Amino acid sequence: MLRYLKRNPSLTVGIGFLGVLVVFIAVGMILIDPEDARPLSAPALHPPSWAYPFGTDRQGRDLFAAMVVGTPLTLRIGFIAGILGVVIGTILAFVAGFYRGIVDTAIRGVADIGLTVPGLLILIIIAVSVRGGLTVNQMALVVASLAWLNPTRTIRSQVLTLRERGYVEVARLSGMNGPEIIFFEMIPNLLPYLGATLVNAVSAAILASIGLEVLGLGPLEAPTLGMTLYWVNFNAAIINGWWWWWMAPIVIILLVFLGLFFMTVGLDEIANPRLRRSI
Amino acid sequence: MRALYIARRFAVFLLIVWLAASLNFFLPRLSGQDPVRTKLLAEAQLGGYVHAGIEDMVKEYNQKFGLDRPLWRQYLSYLGDTAQLDFNYSISNYPRTVRDLIAEALPWTVGLLGMTTLLSFGIGSFLGALLAWPGAPRWMRYVMPPLWALHAIPFFLLGLILMYLFAFQLRLLPIFGGYSPGASPGFNIRFVLDVMAHATLPALSIILVATGGWALGMRGMMVTTMGEDYVTFAEAKGLRASTIFLRYCVRNAILPQTTALALALGQILSGAVLVEVIFGYPGIGALLFQAIRENDHFLIQGIVFTVIVALGFTTFILDVLYPWLDPRISYQRT
Amino acid sequence: MNALRIEGLRVSFDHPLGVVRAVDDVSFALRPNERFGLVGESGSGKSTMALAIMRMIRPPGHIDGGDILLGDTNLSTLSGDAIRRTRLAGIAMVPQGSMNALNPVMRVGAQVADAMRDHGVQPRDIDQLMARVGLPAGTVEKYPHELSGGMKQRVCIAIAICLRPTVIIADEPTSALDVVVQRQVMRTLAVVQQDLNAAILLIGHDMGLMAQFVDRLGVMYAGRLVEIAPIAEIVRKPRHPYTEMLIASLPSMDHKDALRGIPGLAPLLRDLPSGCAFHPRCPKARDRCRAERPLPREIEGGVLAACHFA
């Protein structure tokens, strides 16, 4: 494992970035009182100091506490939506790619059309309709409602190429039925690819959730990374020179996206050895 | 053959239009009550100088979408209005209509998005193609890794960083809006330069992020294309390297790249909305943000519908142009 | 003077498990207007040789040594643009029939025209060129996907002859074509060769096709040339045991017994047997064959073989 990571620097860097975040959250949990992530728990607009290492915001949140509490919330939204998206996408992709016919045409059509539509707008309509404030978990479900489109499309095309492989044909001739072939022959071969798709889906879900939050459609009470940026924008923190307010969330979001990106590159290398040497 | 292909593509476009309208109609009603009515009633109770107008709106709304009417009649009324691009008044900007507001904002977004997408697609594809070619210039080795890293982050995040660096710290470029307050909009040099200065940072945050992705995609396509038999034969024909590069490799590798562009338009637009929001750029995204803040349902629905239809139309145009790029399609396959 | 002379050509590929020598010290010559055949199993280095003669070996492959003389120009010392201009104008290639050798998004006429233009020739009379290889008028306006396999191959021949080269290398030009089309394409190739007085190097593995087409035949095994002889001579009396087995494996009217293959597997190029590379499969192998590599030597007038016992 370790030796493999040495040969796959992208995967190593990706895991490293996310590892830094996990350590940050774990250590932070010991150091902070989650209550400090709420407004009015600290003096307002305090630049970073020993007492408040990331400073405080205008509503009097300790930003260090807000980051420690908010980062896992954002990651949770991403993982719930991403996993749901890939599971639904995989099922649809196998149904479409394996059984073909009209089912395939329908699934492919829906996914193709769905992808040309800007997802954020649909999510906005949904979020606006269920007003009254979303919770973090509801947020994850809203994002998941579109998260299956891309996995369906990409996995389906993989299934189609797999179908033509010799061993699938042999399995069919040897009397295995559809589900058996899917579970014992195709899924194991697709695992690295599914992994890359999952990481992609998580990344896309986090992006979508942060987008909704920056627009003010997120859980107003929760200090997720996107909500912090919403308040940054709401209070024009950049123009006012409150640099610490946006510095912490931006650095963390950068770590999240770069970590996930390097992981996909690394997983792609496993899934698709011909692309080795890709970066 | 050709007519059939275009007709089929157009049918898909109409399907998207219908879906967008239906989404607007049904999604808000899924929650059991009609949030539009709730908002309108709340607004009417507030009173104030727009009171009379809002009351008229409530009356008209109840006539069309009243609970006493069956859902399908409400739906038909909605489709009818939408077909005439009648999205009602903007609740928060009464008495201006949603259509007016959108018509005002749309050119800003089309301009920003059209320019940034073309530039990033063009530059990215060109860089990617060069990168796959043996003997790529040395400087590319230093330019590409940062571009790839940028490609992983959201547009608006880079926007915030650029805004801090170039507008706040260095004060090189304007920080907010589409043009300077007090500037008189018109077609004169000063105003055009002012608009360009305001568009620079929003455009840069999109271009710098998007270019790396196109470069990565194009490089992959080029590597595949360069392994094709026709490239080997082109070399055996003694063609100049530039001919092989442009007319054999790039010309073929650009095909899947274009398909990817059509698929990415929605994502690019989603990202651009947020860029407009943080820069206060007077396009569709900022208008949408305002509508969300004011809970202006008519405006939100109007924008969502318009944008989906506009993108659907762009995809339709790309579809119609594609066979011209790839003669193998020749309008027969769907 | 020879139309093409290859002297001591060596090509190898860098591979993680060691260097692979694909062409190992090969020498032969084509006389003007001659049809020379080169046969061998896949992996014997014959296609690599075609690319090497065109100086088109790409990394990780490289030419390690030897001379390629086209008339009196030494191609192996030509640089960049000079070698490019020699391709097609001096030495042209007809690609494998199974290849997608034509650019799918360009009309075939344009694909002839750009070849001429890049050699400083004003494109014209492309319709006549197409007629010479038996293509109907109007073909120039077609895209490759609108043509059959045989027609595409004729287009490739038209491209190959458009600058009247002195040597044409045809690397399995009829693979993947059905038998009737195969014969038509070969006849076209023969006709244009007569027109041009060009020499042809025909590469393939089909002994039957070779016997009908070429004047002289070279046999390759594991990157080495093991026999060269006039075609009639080689069929009548093969000198190398490998050639003998190749000929014996041909179906024939005389002996109706089961088809015979050659026992054993082609050797791995990166791990060749010592001495004569063929010795593990050779019924006549002796100790000497394991120890000492036989070099091609003239057995009698015009017949060369690389076997200790020929």
Coordinates of C-alpha atoms in Angstrom, one line a residue, chain A residues 108 112-113 115-122 124-126 128-131 153 207 210-211 214-217 229-230 233-234 238-241 243 246 250 253-254 257-258 261 277-279, chain B residues 12 15-16 19 23-24 27-28 31 148-149 151-154 156-157 160-161 163-164 168 175 219 263 266 269-270 273-274 277-278 288-289 292-293 295 297 300-301 304 307-308 311 315:
Chain A
R108 CA -29.7 8.1 -21.2
D112 CA -28.3 13.8 -21.1
I113 CA -31.0 16.4 -20.9
L115 CA -26.8 17.6 -17.7
T116 CA -27.4 20.4 -20.2
V117 CA -29.6 22.1 -17.5
P118 CA -27.6 24.2 -15.0
G119 CA -27.9 22.2 -11.8
L120 CA -27.6 25.1 -9.5
L121 CA -30.8 26.7 -10.9
I122 CA -32.9 23.6 -10.3
I124 CA -32.4 26.9 -6.2
I125 CA -36.0 26.3 -7.2
I126 CA -36.1 23.3 -4.9
V128 CA -36.7 28.1 -2.4
S129 CA -39.8 25.9 -2.5
V130 CA -39.0 24.1 0.8
R131 CA -38.3 27.4 2.5
R153 CA -23.8 8.9 -17.7
L207 CA -19.5 22.7 -4.9
I210 CA -21.4 25.9 -1.2
G211 CA -23.1 27.5 -4.2
V214 CA -23.4 31.6 -0.9
L215 CA -26.7 32.5 -2.4
G216 CA -28.2 32.4 1.1
L217 CA -30.2 29.2 0.6
L229 CA -18.7 32.8 2.8
Y230 CA -22.3 34.0 2.6
N233 CA -20.2 38.5 1.1
F234 CA -23.2 39.8 3.0
I238 CA -13.2 42.1 1.6
I239 CA -13.9 45.8 0.9
N240 CA -13.8 46.4 4.6
G241 CA -10.4 44.8 5.0
W243 CA -9.1 39.5 5.7
W246 CA -12.5 34.9 4.5
I250 CA -11.0 29.8 1.6
I253 CA -12.2 24.9 0.8
L254 CA -9.0 25.0 -1.4
F257 CA -11.2 20.7 -3.6
L258 CA -7.5 20.2 -4.4
F261 CA -9.0 16.6 -7.4
R277 CA 2.1 9.8 -16.4
S278 CA -0.9 12.0 -16.7
I279 CA 0.3 14.9 -14.6
Chain B
V12 CA -35.4 17.9 -27.7
L15 CA -38.9 19.2 -24.5
I16 CA -36.4 21.1 -22.4
L19 CA -39.6 20.6 -18.6
L23 CA -40.5 22.4 -13.0
N24 CA -41.3 26.0 -12.2
L27 CA -41.7 22.1 -7.6
P28 CA -43.0 25.0 -5.5
S31 CA -44.5 21.3 -0.4
W148 CA -4.4 22.3 -13.4
A149 CA -4.5 23.1 -9.8
H151 CA -9.1 24.0 -12.5
A152 CA -10.0 22.1 -9.3
I153 CA -11.4 25.1 -7.5
P154 CA -14.7 27.0 -7.9
F156 CA -16.1 32.4 -7.3
L157 CA -13.4 31.3 -4.8
L160 CA -12.6 36.4 -4.0
I161 CA -8.9 36.0 -4.0
M163 CA -10.8 40.7 -5.7
Y164 CA -8.7 41.0 -2.6
F168 CA -8.5 45.8 -2.6
I175 CA -14.1 46.0 -7.1
R219 CA -4.2 16.8 -24.2
L263 CA -22.2 19.3 -21.8
G266 CA -24.7 24.3 -17.6
L269 CA -23.3 28.9 -16.0
S270 CA -23.9 27.7 -12.5
V273 CA -23.9 33.0 -11.3
L274 CA -21.8 33.0 -8.1
V277 CA -23.0 37.6 -7.1
I278 CA -19.6 38.3 -5.4
L288 CA -31.2 36.0 -9.1
F289 CA -29.4 36.7 -5.9
I292 CA -33.7 35.1 -3.6
R293 CA -33.0 37.7 -0.9
N295 CA -38.1 36.0 -1.9
H297 CA -40.8 34.0 -6.7
I300 CA -36.7 33.5 -9.6
Q301 CA -39.0 31.4 -11.8
V304 CA -34.6 29.9 -14.1
V307 CA -31.6 30.5 -18.5
I308 CA -32.6 26.9 -19.1
L311 CA -28.8 27.1 -22.7
T315 CA -27.0 23.3 -27.2

